[in-house]
Amino acid sequence: MMDTQTSQDANTQVSDEHNANPWITVTKRANKRRQLQPHTVPTQQLPSTPSEPALRQSRPKTRLPRLPPLPAEDYKLAIRPHDGLNLSKVSPKTLLLAVVHAANIRSEKPDIKLRVDENQNVPTISTSSEHIAMTLGQITKITVHAATYDITSYGVAPDNSCKGVVNEIGHEITPDDFLTEVEVPGYEVLTCRRLGCSHFVASESLSS
């Protein structure tokens, strides 16, 4: 079954983190940290004394339904379609098949899961395979119902990560120098890249 929940072990791995996209590296490091953390059983708390009932708002905010969760340890990629592709009119299975075909993934049951946010018109692809994630990150077009659409894809970093931009970083400073020297209290800086030829450096970090 390959619509929104499919799985298969992946054997191909990329060993050099420096050659991977930042979101790939951050996800790998987050998974390693998750495996090293001891598993703790949550303690039960006694029910507290009920407080005074709060006043109801006259116009409560309408909450959108929460999207189904994707595996926390997976690599995740968001796709923004262009050229008028309306995902609310495309079934998840059709969209997933279009993505698999565009990435030239030949497995009958690829390790890919799909979640579609119809309000934002953005699907999120999830996979436990680093190789598949990097392959999906290379596609620029998908074909749906015999029509071809341009897409923009970008990696989705783990929930406990954050991005930042540092100014006035001279060109003599290499990425390795930056990672060695920079310190962010409460975070571990994992990746960085210079924004074009500017003195701005973008970084991604994981909370300690």
mmCIF file of C-alpha atoms in Angstrom:
data_model
loop_
_atom_site.group_PDB
_atom_site.id
_atom_site.type_symbol
_atom_site.label_atom_id
_atom_site.label_comp_id
_atom_site.label_asym_id
_atom_site.label_seq_id
_atom_site.Cartn_x
_atom_site.Cartn_y
_atom_site.Cartn_z
ATOM 1 C CA MET A 1 0.000 0.000 0.000
ATOM 2 C CA MET A 2 1.652 3.223 -1.104
ATOM 3 C CA ASP A 3 -0.670 6.136 -0.461
ATOM 4 C CA THR A 4 -0.054 7.852 2.843
ATOM 5 C CA GLN A 5 1.555 5.126 4.972
ATOM 6 C CA THR A 6 4.185 2.917 3.368
ATOM 7 C CA SER A 7 7.488 1.611 4.652
ATOM 8 C CA GLN A 8 10.561 -0.266 3.514
ATOM 9 C CA ASP A 9 14.125 -0.557 4.845
ATOM 10 C CA ALA A 10 16.694 1.546 3.024
ATOM 11 C CA ASN A 11 20.232 0.297 2.590
ATOM 12 C CA THR A 12 21.829 3.261 0.863
ATOM 13 C CA GLN A 13 23.232 5.861 3.275
ATOM 14 C CA VAL A 14 25.363 8.956 2.720
ATOM 15 C CA SER A 15 28.290 8.920 5.114
ATOM 16 C CA ASP A 16 29.700 12.427 4.749
ATOM 17 C CA GLU A 17 27.469 14.894 6.587
ATOM 18 C CA HIS A 18 29.315 17.857 5.086
ATOM 19 C CA ASN A 19 28.028 16.895 1.638
ATOM 20 C CA ALA A 20 24.418 16.654 2.787
ATOM 21 C CA ASN A 21 21.862 19.432 2.809
ATOM 22 C CA PRO A 22 21.597 21.226 6.188
ATOM 23 C CA TRP A 23 18.149 19.779 6.951
ATOM 24 C CA ILE A 24 19.507 16.262 6.310
ATOM 25 C CA THR A 25 22.391 16.840 8.724
ATOM 26 C CA VAL A 26 20.193 18.361 11.425
ATOM 27 C CA THR A 27 17.712 15.469 11.240
ATOM 28 C CA LYS A 28 20.521 12.899 11.481
ATOM 29 C CA ARG A 29 22.020 14.612 14.502
ATOM 30 C CA ALA A 30 18.608 14.945 16.153
ATOM 31 C CA ASN A 31 18.015 11.209 15.707
ATOM 32 C CA LYS A 32 21.432 10.367 17.197
ATOM 33 C CA ARG A 33 20.705 12.565 20.197
ATOM 34 C CA ARG A 34 17.252 10.985 20.598
ATOM 35 C CA GLN A 35 18.816 7.502 20.674
ATOM 36 C CA LEU A 36 21.342 8.538 23.338
ATOM 37 C CA GLN A 37 18.762 10.054 25.653
ATOM 38 C CA PRO A 38 17.579 7.660 28.414
ATOM 39 C CA HIS A 39 13.950 6.662 28.227
ATOM 40 C CA THR A 40 12.035 8.029 31.181
ATOM 41 C CA VAL A 41 8.592 6.954 32.317
ATOM 42 C CA PRO A 42 6.352 9.960 32.925
ATOM 43 C CA THR A 43 5.279 10.308 36.540
ATOM 44 C CA GLN A 44 1.635 10.472 37.457
ATOM 45 C CA GLN A 45 0.411 13.693 38.969
ATOM 46 C CA LEU A 46 -2.417 13.906 41.469
ATOM 47 C CA PRO A 47 -5.397 15.888 40.278
ATOM 48 C CA SER A 48 -5.180 19.476 41.423
ATOM 49 C CA THR A 49 -7.959 21.416 43.091
ATOM 50 C CA PRO A 50 -10.278 22.729 40.399
ATOM 51 C CA SER A 51 -9.872 26.439 39.876
ATOM 52 C CA GLU A 52 -12.554 28.996 39.281
ATOM 53 C CA PRO A 53 -14.178 28.582 35.863
ATOM 54 C CA ALA A 54 -12.799 31.032 33.333
ATOM 55 C CA LEU A 55 -15.103 33.409 31.566
ATOM 56 C CA ARG A 56 -16.016 32.256 28.097
ATOM 57 C CA GLN A 57 -15.008 34.397 25.183
ATOM 58 C CA SER A 58 -17.866 35.823 23.209
ATOM 59 C CA ARG A 59 -16.181 34.887 19.933
ATOM 60 C CA PRO A 60 -14.071 31.759 20.344
ATOM 61 C CA LYS A 61 -11.341 31.265 17.786
ATOM 62 C CA THR A 62 -11.997 28.613 15.181
ATOM 63 C CA ARG A 63 -9.240 26.008 15.290
ATOM 64 C CA LEU A 64 -8.298 24.166 12.162
ATOM 65 C CA PRO A 65 -8.184 20.363 12.462
ATOM 66 C CA ARG A 66 -4.733 19.110 13.399
ATOM 67 C CA LEU A 67 -2.906 17.247 10.645
ATOM 68 C CA PRO A 68 -1.916 13.618 11.306
ATOM 69 C CA PRO A 69 1.575 13.340 12.821
ATOM 70 C CA LEU A 70 4.549 12.054 10.857
ATOM 71 C CA PRO A 71 7.338 9.978 12.471
ATOM 72 C CA ALA A 72 9.556 12.307 14.517
ATOM 73 C CA GLU A 73 12.755 10.595 13.376
ATOM 74 C CA ASP A 74 11.986 10.790 9.636
ATOM 75 C CA TYR A 75 13.514 13.186 7.133
ATOM 76 C CA LYS A 76 10.804 15.603 6.023
ATOM 77 C CA LEU A 77 10.500 17.662 2.869
ATOM 78 C CA ALA A 78 7.831 20.253 2.080
ATOM 79 C CA ILE A 79 6.767 20.942 -1.509
ATOM 80 C CA ARG A 80 5.250 24.186 -2.734
ATOM 81 C CA PRO A 81 3.531 23.701 -6.122
ATOM 82 C CA HIS A 82 3.267 26.437 -8.725
ATOM 83 C CA ASP A 83 1.315 27.022 -11.941
ATOM 84 C CA GLY A 84 -2.082 26.696 -10.269
ATOM 85 C CA LEU A 85 -1.890 23.128 -8.942
ATOM 86 C CA ASN A 86 -4.729 22.844 -6.395
ATOM 87 C CA LEU A 87 -3.963 19.968 -4.035
ATOM 88 C CA SER A 88 -7.517 19.852 -2.687
ATOM 89 C CA LYS A 89 -8.512 18.416 -6.073
ATOM 90 C CA VAL A 90 -5.757 15.777 -6.119
ATOM 91 C CA SER A 91 -5.946 12.561 -4.107
ATOM 92 C CA PRO A 92 -2.966 11.819 -1.810
ATOM 93 C CA LYS A 93 -2.279 8.604 -3.732
ATOM 94 C CA THR A 94 -2.154 10.423 -7.075
ATOM 95 C CA LEU A 95 0.143 13.080 -5.625
ATOM 96 C CA LEU A 96 2.443 10.510 -4.047
ATOM 97 C CA LEU A 97 2.704 8.564 -7.311
ATOM 98 C CA ALA A 98 3.578 11.805 -9.113
ATOM 99 C CA VAL A 99 6.360 12.541 -6.629
ATOM 100 C CA VAL A 100 7.753 8.997 -6.803
ATOM 101 C CA HIS A 101 7.738 9.101 -10.610
ATOM 102 C CA ALA A 102 9.437 12.517 -10.700
ATOM 103 C CA ALA A 103 12.171 11.280 -8.352
ATOM 104 C CA ASN A 104 12.625 8.132 -10.463
ATOM 105 C CA ILE A 105 12.228 5.879 -7.418
ATOM 106 C CA ARG A 106 11.773 2.380 -8.787
ATOM 107 C CA SER A 107 10.836 0.502 -5.622
ATOM 108 C CA GLU A 108 7.297 -0.916 -5.619
ATOM 109 C CA LYS A 109 6.819 0.105 -1.976
ATOM 110 C CA PRO A 110 9.107 3.068 -1.307
ATOM 111 C CA ASP A 111 9.566 4.279 2.243
ATOM 112 C CA ILE A 112 7.557 7.477 1.759
ATOM 113 C CA LYS A 113 4.660 8.930 3.710
ATOM 114 C CA LEU A 114 2.634 11.947 2.645
ATOM 115 C CA ARG A 115 0.652 14.567 4.540
ATOM 116 C CA VAL A 116 -1.212 17.328 2.701
ATOM 117 C CA ASP A 117 -2.089 20.689 4.216
ATOM 118 C CA GLU A 118 -4.899 21.795 1.917
ATOM 119 C CA ASN A 119 -5.211 25.165 3.649
ATOM 120 C CA GLN A 120 -1.604 26.023 2.783
ATOM 121 C CA ASN A 121 -1.646 23.949 -0.438
ATOM 122 C CA VAL A 122 1.604 22.329 0.686
ATOM 123 C CA PRO A 123 2.318 18.585 1.043
ATOM 124 C CA THR A 124 4.955 17.265 3.433
ATOM 125 C CA ILE A 125 6.847 14.123 2.468
ATOM 126 C CA SER A 126 8.365 11.946 5.181
ATOM 127 C CA THR A 127 10.883 9.110 4.836
ATOM 128 C CA SER A 128 13.313 7.251 7.076
ATOM 129 C CA SER A 129 15.740 6.842 4.156
ATOM 130 C CA GLU A 130 18.420 9.525 3.815
ATOM 131 C CA HIS A 131 19.023 8.461 0.213
ATOM 132 C CA ILE A 132 15.350 8.873 -0.713
ATOM 133 C CA ALA A 133 15.196 12.223 1.099
ATOM 134 C CA MET A 134 18.138 13.598 -0.866
ATOM 135 C CA THR A 135 16.659 12.250 -4.107
ATOM 136 C CA LEU A 136 13.313 13.906 -3.414
ATOM 137 C CA GLY A 137 15.101 17.169 -2.713
ATOM 138 C CA GLN A 138 16.357 17.251 -6.315
ATOM 139 C CA ILE A 139 13.007 17.215 -8.111
ATOM 140 C CA THR A 140 11.771 20.484 -9.626
ATOM 141 C CA LYS A 141 8.668 19.320 -11.524
ATOM 142 C CA ILE A 142 5.828 16.856 -11.035
ATOM 143 C CA THR A 143 3.194 15.635 -13.477
ATOM 144 C CA VAL A 144 -0.388 15.349 -12.230
ATOM 145 C CA HIS A 145 -3.294 14.374 -14.499
ATOM 146 C CA ALA A 146 -1.106 14.757 -17.612
ATOM 147 C CA ALA A 147 -0.133 18.336 -16.669
ATOM 148 C CA THR A 148 3.383 19.274 -15.530
ATOM 149 C CA TYR A 149 3.885 21.747 -12.680
ATOM 150 C CA ASP A 150 6.986 23.455 -11.325
ATOM 151 C CA ILE A 151 7.607 22.914 -7.616
ATOM 152 C CA THR A 152 9.851 24.341 -4.925
ATOM 153 C CA SER A 153 11.002 21.937 -2.227
ATOM 154 C CA TYR A 154 12.653 22.679 1.091
ATOM 155 C CA GLY A 155 13.696 20.576 4.037
ATOM 156 C CA VAL A 156 11.714 20.616 7.265
ATOM 157 C CA ALA A 157 14.002 20.706 10.292
ATOM 158 C CA PRO A 158 13.153 18.808 13.518
ATOM 159 C CA ASP A 159 10.815 20.435 16.034
ATOM 160 C CA ASN A 160 13.614 21.139 18.542
ATOM 161 C CA SER A 161 15.763 23.014 16.023
ATOM 162 C CA CYS A 162 15.990 26.656 15.061
ATOM 163 C CA LYS A 163 17.543 28.813 12.357
ATOM 164 C CA GLY A 164 19.528 32.008 12.728
ATOM 165 C CA VAL A 165 21.474 34.559 10.704
ATOM 166 C CA VAL A 166 24.748 36.138 11.875
ATOM 167 C CA ASN A 167 26.029 39.381 10.326
ATOM 168 C CA GLU A 168 29.549 40.748 9.785
ATOM 169 C CA ILE A 169 31.229 37.402 9.149
ATOM 170 C CA GLY A 170 34.275 38.112 6.986
ATOM 171 C CA HIS A 171 35.013 36.050 3.896
ATOM 172 C CA GLU A 172 38.192 34.743 5.509
ATOM 173 C CA ILE A 173 36.006 32.801 7.978
ATOM 174 C CA THR A 174 35.247 29.306 6.670
ATOM 175 C CA PRO A 175 32.173 27.279 7.695
ATOM 176 C CA ASP A 176 34.393 25.065 9.850
ATOM 177 C CA ASP A 177 35.846 28.155 11.569
ATOM 178 C CA PHE A 178 32.341 29.464 12.195
ATOM 179 C CA LEU A 179 31.114 26.190 13.716
ATOM 180 C CA THR A 180 34.191 26.062 15.952
ATOM 181 C CA GLU A 181 33.939 29.615 17.252
ATOM 182 C CA VAL A 182 30.216 30.380 17.497
ATOM 183 C CA GLU A 183 28.340 29.665 20.724
ATOM 184 C CA VAL A 184 24.582 29.800 21.261
ATOM 185 C CA PRO A 185 23.481 29.276 24.895
ATOM 186 C CA GLY A 186 21.155 26.286 25.112
ATOM 187 C CA TYR A 187 21.762 25.179 21.524
ATOM 188 C CA GLU A 188 24.287 23.178 19.525
ATOM 189 C CA VAL A 189 25.087 24.777 16.163
ATOM 190 C CA LEU A 190 25.244 21.993 13.563
ATOM 191 C CA THR A 191 25.371 23.548 10.105
ATOM 192 C CA CYS A 192 26.003 26.903 8.484
ATOM 193 C CA ARG A 193 26.286 28.451 5.043
ATOM 194 C CA ARG A 194 27.115 31.866 3.683
ATOM 195 C CA LEU A 195 24.291 33.752 1.987
ATOM 196 C CA GLY A 196 25.730 34.382 -1.459
ATOM 197 C CA CYS A 197 28.758 36.685 -1.337
ATOM 198 C CA SER A 198 27.471 38.653 1.659
ATOM 199 C CA HIS A 199 28.781 38.855 5.216
ATOM 200 C CA PHE A 200 25.677 37.023 6.464
ATOM 201 C CA VAL A 201 25.907 33.391 7.590
ATOM 202 C CA ALA A 202 22.785 31.280 8.138
ATOM 203 C CA SER A 203 22.981 28.530 10.740
ATOM 204 C CA GLU A 204 20.818 25.704 12.082
ATOM 205 C CA SER A 205 20.933 24.573 15.692
ATOM 206 C CA LEU A 206 19.458 21.928 17.991
ATOM 207 C CA SER A 207 18.330 22.681 21.517
ATOM 208 C CA SER A 208 20.544 21.156 24.186
#
